[in-house]
């Protein structure tokens, strides 16, 4: 199973990707988490990414593509994967298609878009700022992240829907309900494999 999770910050993609990847025994690839790890370890890429993450802007495609390429070429990736928070713009989506073709990997089965009303996102992220202590969950950075979602990432909804690859999940439900809704989507997809 190869899936792409799309959605605004605070939509619950990360939590759900982690649960589903564990259930299916596939690789969870969160570019946000991998970038935060590199920032902490002060790798070259982490240092380059820092100022973008801290102001809620997208990290340059080149940096993110390198990370994704490394993940997709891991032996564990053969079993399947969930890309969480990637692609984040139409250009990354195009590069991903080329990358998968070049690696002779089967392409993604589908793209799951998590929909959550904006006021709910803001409330969730305010809470996360306290519980997880993420430096990019502050009100000002948050505004930028939501803006970058609307301007750069949301166009991917049409991009994938035009390719008949899009499934929409209502992310404004309990964590358990979202997990079961996702399970259903995956079961349906397996039937069509
Ligand atoms: P996330 O944990 O997915 O919300 O990502 C946190 C931050 O990491 C984002 O605000 C971006 O600065 C950066 N980031 C994560 N994924 C990407 C991506 N695919 N392209 C560019 N920047 C990204």
mmCIF file of N, CA, C and O in Angstrom, residues 12 19-20 23 45 60-61 67-68 89 91 94 107 117 123 139 148 152 159 171 176 190:
data_model
loop_
_atom_site.group_PDB
_atom_site.id
_atom_site.type_symbol
_atom_site.label_atom_id
_atom_site.label_comp_id
_atom_site.label_asym_id
_atom_site.label_seq_id
_atom_site.Cartn_x
_atom_site.Cartn_y
_atom_site.Cartn_z
ATOM 1 N N UNK A 12 -4.525 16.262 11.725
ATOM 2 C CA UNK A 12 -4.428 14.930 12.314
ATOM 3 C C UNK A 12 -3.727 13.926 11.402
ATOM 4 O O UNK A 12 -3.715 12.726 11.693
ATOM 5 N N UNK A 19 -0.563 5.633 13.094
ATOM 6 C CA UNK A 19 -1.401 4.477 13.460
ATOM 7 C C UNK A 19 -1.549 3.524 12.264
ATOM 8 O O UNK A 19 -1.329 2.313 12.378
ATOM 9 N N UNK A 20 -1.875 4.072 11.114
ATOM 10 C CA UNK A 20 -2.125 3.239 9.935
ATOM 11 C C UNK A 20 -0.848 2.524 9.459
ATOM 12 O O UNK A 20 -0.887 1.341 9.099
ATOM 13 N N UNK A 23 -0.282 -0.390 11.687
ATOM 14 C CA UNK A 23 -1.246 -1.463 11.387
ATOM 15 C C UNK A 23 -0.906 -2.213 10.111
ATOM 16 O O UNK A 23 -1.080 -3.428 10.035
ATOM 17 N N UNK A 45 21.538 19.963 5.986
ATOM 18 C CA UNK A 45 20.154 20.177 5.539
ATOM 19 C C UNK A 45 19.317 20.786 6.655
ATOM 20 O O UNK A 45 18.489 21.664 6.410
ATOM 21 N N UNK A 60 13.037 24.653 0.846
ATOM 22 C CA UNK A 60 13.233 24.491 -0.601
ATOM 23 C C UNK A 60 13.040 23.039 -1.069
ATOM 24 O O UNK A 60 13.456 22.093 -0.390
ATOM 25 N N UNK A 61 12.408 22.907 -2.225
ATOM 26 C CA UNK A 61 12.079 21.578 -2.764
ATOM 27 C C UNK A 61 13.295 20.654 -2.807
ATOM 28 O O UNK A 61 13.202 19.465 -2.505
ATOM 29 N N UNK A 67 15.571 14.217 0.966
ATOM 30 C CA UNK A 67 15.119 13.413 2.113
ATOM 31 C C UNK A 67 14.145 12.330 1.644
ATOM 32 O O UNK A 67 14.256 11.159 2.021
ATOM 33 N N UNK A 68 13.208 12.706 0.798
ATOM 34 C CA UNK A 68 12.203 11.749 0.332
ATOM 35 C C UNK A 68 12.868 10.648 -0.500
ATOM 36 O O UNK A 68 12.555 9.465 -0.359
ATOM 37 N N UNK A 89 3.517 20.985 -2.658
ATOM 38 C CA UNK A 89 3.169 21.896 -3.755
ATOM 39 C C UNK A 89 3.188 21.086 -5.066
ATOM 40 O O UNK A 89 3.630 19.926 -5.078
ATOM 41 N N UNK A 91 4.908 21.411 -7.701
ATOM 42 C CA UNK A 91 6.227 21.061 -8.230
ATOM 43 C C UNK A 91 6.761 19.780 -7.552
ATOM 44 O O UNK A 91 7.278 18.886 -8.221
ATOM 45 N N UNK A 94 5.116 16.748 -9.020
ATOM 46 C CA UNK A 94 5.670 16.368 -10.318
ATOM 47 C C UNK A 94 6.985 15.626 -10.151
ATOM 48 O O UNK A 94 7.219 14.603 -10.795
ATOM 49 N N UNK A 107 3.433 3.264 -8.364
ATOM 50 C CA UNK A 107 3.085 4.590 -7.873
ATOM 51 C C UNK A 107 2.081 4.487 -6.716
ATOM 52 O O UNK A 107 1.667 3.388 -6.338
ATOM 53 N N UNK A 117 -12.448 22.102 9.529
ATOM 54 C CA UNK A 117 -12.712 23.541 9.502
ATOM 55 C C UNK A 117 -11.572 24.339 10.151
ATOM 56 O O UNK A 117 -10.967 23.879 11.130
ATOM 57 N N UNK A 123 -7.624 25.907 17.032
ATOM 58 C CA UNK A 123 -7.741 25.474 18.429
ATOM 59 C C UNK A 123 -6.825 24.276 18.711
ATOM 60 O O UNK A 123 -6.121 24.227 19.715
ATOM 61 N N UNK A 139 1.189 31.602 17.343
ATOM 62 C CA UNK A 139 0.149 32.206 16.507
ATOM 63 C C UNK A 139 0.655 32.795 15.188
ATOM 64 O O UNK A 139 0.065 32.566 14.133
ATOM 65 N N UNK A 148 0.480 29.208 3.735
ATOM 66 C CA UNK A 148 1.253 28.424 2.771
ATOM 67 C C UNK A 148 0.465 27.172 2.367
ATOM 68 O O UNK A 148 0.531 26.733 1.217
ATOM 69 N N UNK A 152 -0.089 27.100 -1.521
ATOM 70 C CA UNK A 152 0.786 26.169 -2.240
ATOM 71 C C UNK A 152 0.316 24.714 -2.221
ATOM 72 O O UNK A 152 0.493 23.990 -3.197
ATOM 73 N N UNK A 159 -5.246 18.852 -8.368
ATOM 74 C CA UNK A 159 -4.222 18.098 -9.114
ATOM 75 C C UNK A 159 -4.499 16.588 -9.038
ATOM 76 O O UNK A 159 -4.524 15.884 -10.043
ATOM 77 N N UNK A 171 -11.822 15.019 8.748
ATOM 78 C CA UNK A 171 -10.897 14.952 9.886
ATOM 79 C C UNK A 171 -11.469 15.575 11.148
ATOM 80 O O UNK A 171 -10.823 15.602 12.189
ATOM 81 N N UNK A 176 -10.623 8.085 16.914
ATOM 82 C CA UNK A 176 -11.014 6.702 16.604
ATOM 83 C C UNK A 176 -11.863 6.644 15.338
ATOM 84 O O UNK A 176 -11.713 5.739 14.523
ATOM 85 N N UNK A 190 -7.806 -2.079 -1.289
ATOM 86 C CA UNK A 190 -7.181 -3.406 -1.417
ATOM 87 C C UNK A 190 -8.000 -4.284 -2.329
ATOM 88 O O UNK A 190 -7.475 -5.065 -3.110
#
